[in-house]
Coordinates of C-alpha atoms and ligand atoms in Angstrom, one line a residue:
M6 CA 0.1 0.0 0.0
I7 CA 1.1 3.7 -0.6
V8 CA 0.6 6.7 1.7
V9 CA 0.8 10.0 0.4
M10 CA 1.1 13.0 2.7
G11 CA 1.3 16.5 1.6
S12 CA -0.4 19.6 0.2
V13 CA -3.4 19.7 -1.7
N14 CA -4.7 23.4 -3.4
A15 CA -7.3 24.5 -5.8
D16 CA -5.6 25.1 -9.0
L17 CA -7.3 28.5 -10.2
V18 CA -5.6 28.6 -13.9
S19 CA -5.5 31.0 -16.6
F20 CA -4.4 29.8 -19.9
T21 CA -2.6 32.3 -21.8
K22 CA -0.5 33.6 -25.1
R23 CA 2.1 34.8 -23.0
F24 CA 2.7 36.0 -19.3
P25 CA 2.0 39.9 -18.3
K26 CA 4.7 42.2 -17.7
V27 CA 4.6 44.0 -14.2
G28 CA 1.6 46.7 -14.5
E29 CA 0.4 45.1 -18.0
T30 CA -3.1 43.1 -18.5
V31 CA -3.4 40.6 -21.3
S32 CA -6.1 38.5 -22.3
G33 CA -6.5 35.3 -21.2
K34 CA -7.5 32.0 -23.6
D35 CA -9.2 30.0 -21.0
F36 CA -9.5 29.8 -17.4
A37 CA -10.5 26.5 -15.1
M38 CA -10.2 25.2 -11.7
F39 CA -8.5 22.0 -11.0
Q40 CA -7.6 19.7 -8.0
G41 CA -3.9 20.5 -7.2
G42 CA -1.4 20.4 -4.7
K43 CA 1.7 18.5 -4.9
G44 CA 0.5 16.0 -2.6
A45 CA -2.7 15.3 -3.8
N46 CA -1.5 15.3 -7.4
Q47 CA 0.8 12.3 -6.3
A48 CA -2.1 10.4 -4.5
V49 CA -4.1 10.9 -7.4
G50 CA -1.3 9.7 -9.8
V51 CA -1.1 6.5 -7.7
S52 CA -4.7 5.9 -7.8
K53 CA -5.3 6.4 -11.7
L54 CA -2.4 4.0 -12.5
G55 CA -4.8 1.2 -10.3
E56 CA -2.6 1.1 -7.0
E57 CA -4.3 1.8 -3.4
V58 CA -3.4 5.1 -1.8
N59 CA -4.3 6.6 1.5
F60 CA -3.7 10.6 1.6
L61 CA -2.6 12.2 4.4
G62 CA -3.6 16.2 3.9
L63 CA -5.6 18.9 5.3
V64 CA -8.3 21.1 3.4
G65 CA -10.2 24.0 4.8
N66 CA -13.8 24.7 5.8
D67 CA -14.6 26.6 2.6
T68 CA -16.3 25.6 -0.7
F69 CA -12.7 24.8 -2.1
G70 CA -12.4 22.2 0.5
D71 CA -15.8 20.6 -0.8
F72 CA -14.5 20.5 -4.1
L73 CA -11.1 19.2 -3.2
L74 CA -12.5 16.1 -1.0
K75 CA -15.0 15.3 -3.9
S76 CA -12.4 15.6 -6.7
L77 CA -10.0 13.3 -4.5
K78 CA -12.9 11.0 -3.4
D79 CA -14.1 10.7 -7.3
V80 CA -10.8 9.2 -8.5
G81 CA -10.6 6.3 -6.0
V82 CA -8.1 8.1 -3.3
N83 CA -8.7 7.2 0.4
T84 CA -9.5 10.8 2.0
S85 CA -10.5 9.2 5.5
F86 CA -7.2 10.4 6.8
V87 CA -8.0 14.0 5.4
K88 CA -9.0 16.6 8.3
R89 CA -10.9 19.8 7.6
V90 CA -9.4 22.9 9.7
E91 CA -11.1 26.3 10.4
T92 CA -9.3 28.1 7.9
K93 CA -9.4 28.8 4.2
S94 CA -8.0 25.8 1.5
G95 CA -5.0 26.2 -0.1
I96 CA -5.0 28.0 -3.3
A97 CA -2.5 28.1 -6.1
S98 CA -3.0 30.8 -8.8
I99 CA -1.3 29.4 -12.0
W100 CA -0.5 31.2 -15.3
V101 CA 0.2 28.9 -18.3
N102 CA 1.7 30.0 -21.5
E103 CA 1.7 28.6 -24.9
E104 CA 4.8 26.5 -24.2
G105 CA 3.0 24.8 -21.6
E106 CA 5.3 26.9 -18.9
N107 CA 4.0 27.5 -15.6
S108 CA 4.0 30.5 -13.0
I109 CA 2.6 29.9 -9.5
I110 CA 1.7 32.0 -6.4
L111 CA 0.7 29.4 -3.5
S112 CA -1.2 30.3 -0.6
A113 CA -0.8 27.6 1.7
G114 CA -4.3 27.9 4.1
A115 CA -4.8 24.8 5.6
N116 CA -1.8 22.9 4.3
A117 CA 0.3 25.5 6.9
H118 CA -1.4 23.3 9.4
L119 CA 0.3 19.9 8.6
D120 CA 3.0 20.0 11.5
E121 CA 4.6 17.2 13.7
E122 CA 1.7 17.3 16.2
M123 CA -0.9 16.9 13.3
V124 CA 1.0 13.9 11.7
S125 CA 2.1 12.4 15.1
S126 CA -1.9 12.6 15.6
S127 CA -2.4 10.6 12.3
G128 CA 0.0 7.6 13.2
K129 CA -2.2 5.0 11.9
I130 CA -2.1 6.1 8.3
F131 CA 1.6 4.8 8.3
E132 CA 0.5 1.2 9.7
K133 CA 0.6 -0.8 6.3
A134 CA 2.7 1.8 4.3
D135 CA 5.2 -0.1 2.3
Y136 CA 6.0 3.2 0.2
L137 CA 5.5 6.9 2.0
L138 CA 5.6 9.7 -0.8
L139 CA 6.5 13.3 0.6
Q140 CA 7.3 16.6 -1.1
L141 CA 7.9 20.1 0.7
E142 CA 4.8 22.2 0.0
T143 CA 3.8 21.9 3.9
P144 CA 5.5 22.4 7.3
L145 CA 9.1 20.6 7.2
S146 CA 8.4 19.5 11.0
G147 CA 5.4 17.0 9.9
I148 CA 7.8 16.1 7.1
V149 CA 10.4 15.0 9.3
K150 CA 8.1 13.4 11.8
A151 CA 6.3 11.4 8.8
S152 CA 9.8 10.2 7.9
E153 CA 11.1 9.1 10.9
I154 CA 7.5 7.2 11.4
A155 CA 8.4 5.6 8.1
K156 CA 11.8 4.7 8.6
A157 CA 10.9 3.0 12.0
R158 CA 8.6 1.1 10.3
G159 CA 10.7 0.2 7.5
T160 CA 8.5 1.7 4.9
K161 CA 10.7 3.2 2.1
V162 CA 10.3 7.0 1.7
I163 CA 10.8 8.8 -1.7
L164 CA 11.0 12.4 -1.4
D165 CA 10.3 15.0 -3.9
P166 CA 12.3 18.5 -2.7
A167 CA 10.0 20.9 -4.3
P168 CA 9.6 23.7 -3.9
A169 CA 13.6 23.5 -3.1
M170 CA 14.8 24.3 0.3
K171 CA 17.8 23.3 2.2
L172 CA 17.0 20.0 4.1
S173 CA 18.4 18.8 7.2
A174 CA 21.0 15.5 7.8
E175 CA 18.3 14.3 10.1
L176 CA 15.8 14.2 7.5
L177 CA 17.8 13.1 4.3
K178 CA 19.0 9.9 6.6
N179 CA 15.0 9.0 6.5
I180 CA 14.8 9.2 2.5
D181 CA 15.4 6.3 0.6
Y182 CA 14.9 7.9 -2.7
I183 CA 15.0 11.8 -3.5
T184 CA 14.0 13.2 -7.0
P185 CA 15.1 17.0 -7.2
N186 CA 14.8 18.5 -11.0
E187 CA 18.1 19.9 -12.1
V188 CA 17.6 23.6 -10.0
E189 CA 16.4 21.8 -6.7
I190 CA 19.5 19.8 -6.8
S191 CA 21.6 22.6 -6.8
L192 CA 19.8 24.5 -4.3
I193 CA 19.6 21.3 -1.9
S194 CA 22.7 19.9 -2.3
E195 CA 26.8 20.7 -2.4
G196 CA 29.0 20.6 -5.5
E197 CA 29.8 22.2 -8.7
D198 CA 28.2 20.2 -11.2
L199 CA 25.6 17.5 -11.3
I200 CA 27.4 14.6 -10.8
E201 CA 29.1 16.1 -7.7
Q202 CA 25.5 17.3 -6.5
I203 CA 24.1 13.6 -6.8
K204 CA 27.5 12.3 -4.9
W205 CA 26.8 14.9 -2.3
L206 CA 23.0 13.7 -1.4
E207 CA 23.7 10.5 -1.7
S208 CA 26.4 10.6 0.4
Q209 CA 23.6 11.8 2.9
G210 CA 21.2 8.6 2.6
P211 CA 19.1 8.5 -0.4
K212 CA 19.6 7.3 -3.7
A213 CA 19.2 10.6 -6.1
L214 CA 17.1 10.4 -9.0
V215 CA 17.0 13.8 -11.1
K216 CA 14.3 14.8 -12.8
A217 CA 15.2 17.0 -16.4
G218 CA 11.7 17.3 -17.7
S219 CA 12.1 17.2 -21.8
N220 CA 15.8 16.4 -21.2
G221 CA 15.1 13.3 -19.5
A222 CA 16.1 11.9 -16.1
Y223 CA 20.0 11.2 -14.6
I224 CA 20.8 8.5 -12.2
L225 CA 24.4 7.6 -11.1
K226 CA 25.6 4.1 -11.8
A227 CA 28.6 2.8 -10.6
G228 CA 29.8 6.4 -9.9
K229 CA 29.1 7.0 -13.8
M230 CA 26.4 9.1 -15.0
K231 CA 23.6 7.3 -16.9
K232 CA 21.2 9.7 -18.7
F233 CA 17.4 8.3 -19.6
D234 CA 15.9 9.8 -22.8
A235 CA 13.0 11.8 -22.4
F236 CA 10.0 10.8 -24.8
K237 CA 9.1 13.4 -27.0
V238 CA 6.0 14.9 -27.1
K239 CA 3.9 18.2 -27.6
A240 CA 3.7 20.1 -24.0
V241 CA 0.7 21.6 -23.8
D242 CA 0.4 22.3 -20.0
T243 CA 3.8 20.9 -17.8
T244 CA 1.7 21.3 -14.5
G245 CA 2.3 18.5 -11.8
A246 CA 4.4 16.7 -14.4
G247 CA 6.8 16.0 -11.5
D248 CA 4.3 14.8 -9.2
C249 CA 2.9 12.7 -11.7
F250 CA 6.4 11.3 -12.2
N251 CA 7.0 10.7 -8.4
A252 CA 3.4 8.8 -8.1
A253 CA 4.4 6.4 -11.4
F254 CA 7.7 5.6 -9.8
A255 CA 6.4 4.7 -6.6
V256 CA 3.8 2.4 -8.4
S257 CA 6.5 0.8 -10.4
L258 CA 9.0 0.4 -7.5
S259 CA 5.8 -1.3 -5.4
R260 CA 5.4 -3.8 -8.2
G261 CA 8.9 -4.7 -7.8
A262 CA 10.5 -3.0 -10.6
D263 CA 14.2 -1.6 -10.3
I264 CA 15.1 1.9 -10.2
E265 CA 16.0 2.3 -13.9
E266 CA 12.7 0.5 -15.0
A267 CA 10.7 2.7 -12.2
C268 CA 12.5 5.7 -13.7
R269 CA 11.2 4.8 -17.6
F270 CA 7.6 4.3 -16.6
A271 CA 7.6 7.4 -14.6
M272 CA 9.0 9.3 -17.4
A273 CA 6.2 7.9 -19.9
A274 CA 3.4 8.9 -17.4
A275 CA 4.9 12.3 -16.9
A276 CA 5.0 12.4 -20.9
I277 CA 1.6 11.9 -21.3
S278 CA 0.5 14.1 -18.5
V279 CA 2.0 17.2 -20.2
T280 CA 0.3 16.9 -23.5
R281 CA -3.3 17.5 -21.5
K282 CA -4.3 20.6 -19.5
G283 CA -4.5 20.6 -15.2
A284 CA -2.2 18.8 -13.0
A285 CA -4.0 15.5 -11.5
T286 CA -6.6 15.8 -14.3
S287 CA -4.2 14.9 -17.2
F288 CA -2.6 12.4 -15.2
P289 CA -2.6 8.8 -17.2
S290 CA -4.3 5.4 -16.4
Q291 CA -2.0 2.2 -16.5
E292 CA -3.6 1.1 -19.6
E293 CA -2.8 4.5 -21.4
V294 CA 0.8 4.0 -20.1
E295 CA 0.8 1.0 -21.9
K296 CA -0.5 1.9 -24.9
F297 CA 1.8 4.9 -25.2
F298 CA 4.8 2.4 -24.7
E299 CA 3.3 0.3 -27.6
R300 CA 3.1 3.3 -29.6
M301 CA 6.7 4.5 -28.7
K302 CA 8.0 1.0 -30.0
E303 CA 6.3 1.4 -33.3
S304 CA 7.6 5.2 -34.1
Ligands
LIG13 O1 3.1 20.6 -8.8 C1 2.2 21.2 -9.3 C2 1.3 21.8 -8.1 O2 2.2 22.7 -7.4 C3 0.2 22.5 -8.4 O3 -1.1 21.6 -8.5 C4 -0.3 23.6 -7.5 O4 -1.1 23.5 -6.4 C5 1.3 23.4 -6.8 O5 1.1 23.3 -5.8

């Protein structure tokens, strides 16, 4: 069983030809509200790929909270550990341009309450977890606590260090896999280049897998850099692609794949997700990933 802990946001997304400059107004091409939040997105990714998932997160006591809970339940995420708190729900104001790139302003709302105390009082969720997925959009005290509970139980922990911030040795030693992108790894590690940065991270405990979007992904294999080429697709909206990657990576590992196979599976799922609008709404089913691999073999 996979457990995901983290943020849940209502994503208020404006699609536009280009981003406005300071003081400028531009016309949007479309607007939509989606369920988002790095944690909730990862939980949806796992569920859509057909695996059971328990989600630990917080929503506010507002209509966004109703929308978020319903969205998660509708795609089969177990929300019985999601609590409602007397505040606003997390909101992400997102702009997406014609290249599928995004800019995000995040208002944490209820997510800011997922601290050590809240995690300790939700201990039951970790009992049957084989894998725990974490990100950095909720308080670090809660993330450290969850990693400690997981480590003590022998649960494998996958940390997506997004949004990037300096991480303590105390946290890193509890992590089995860490999946930064190229910008994030330079912020959370030491070293002049990617290979040094990966080596530094791995000296702290976790196995590092660097997500490089349309450039693919990297791991260190027998001390040398191994690159995985990305699948070529036309990106419409890259929001949540990293979350989709982590969900699929965990699903594949939990089914017995090694890191290389899990990385390819995750890259395929993320490639499909960027061809559609929205974060979690764009994530693929197991069948879609299988069909994608078949199409890639033929072309
Ligand atoms: O990773 C994408 C997510 O980041 C969005 O869904 C948004 O909510 C922000 O948290």
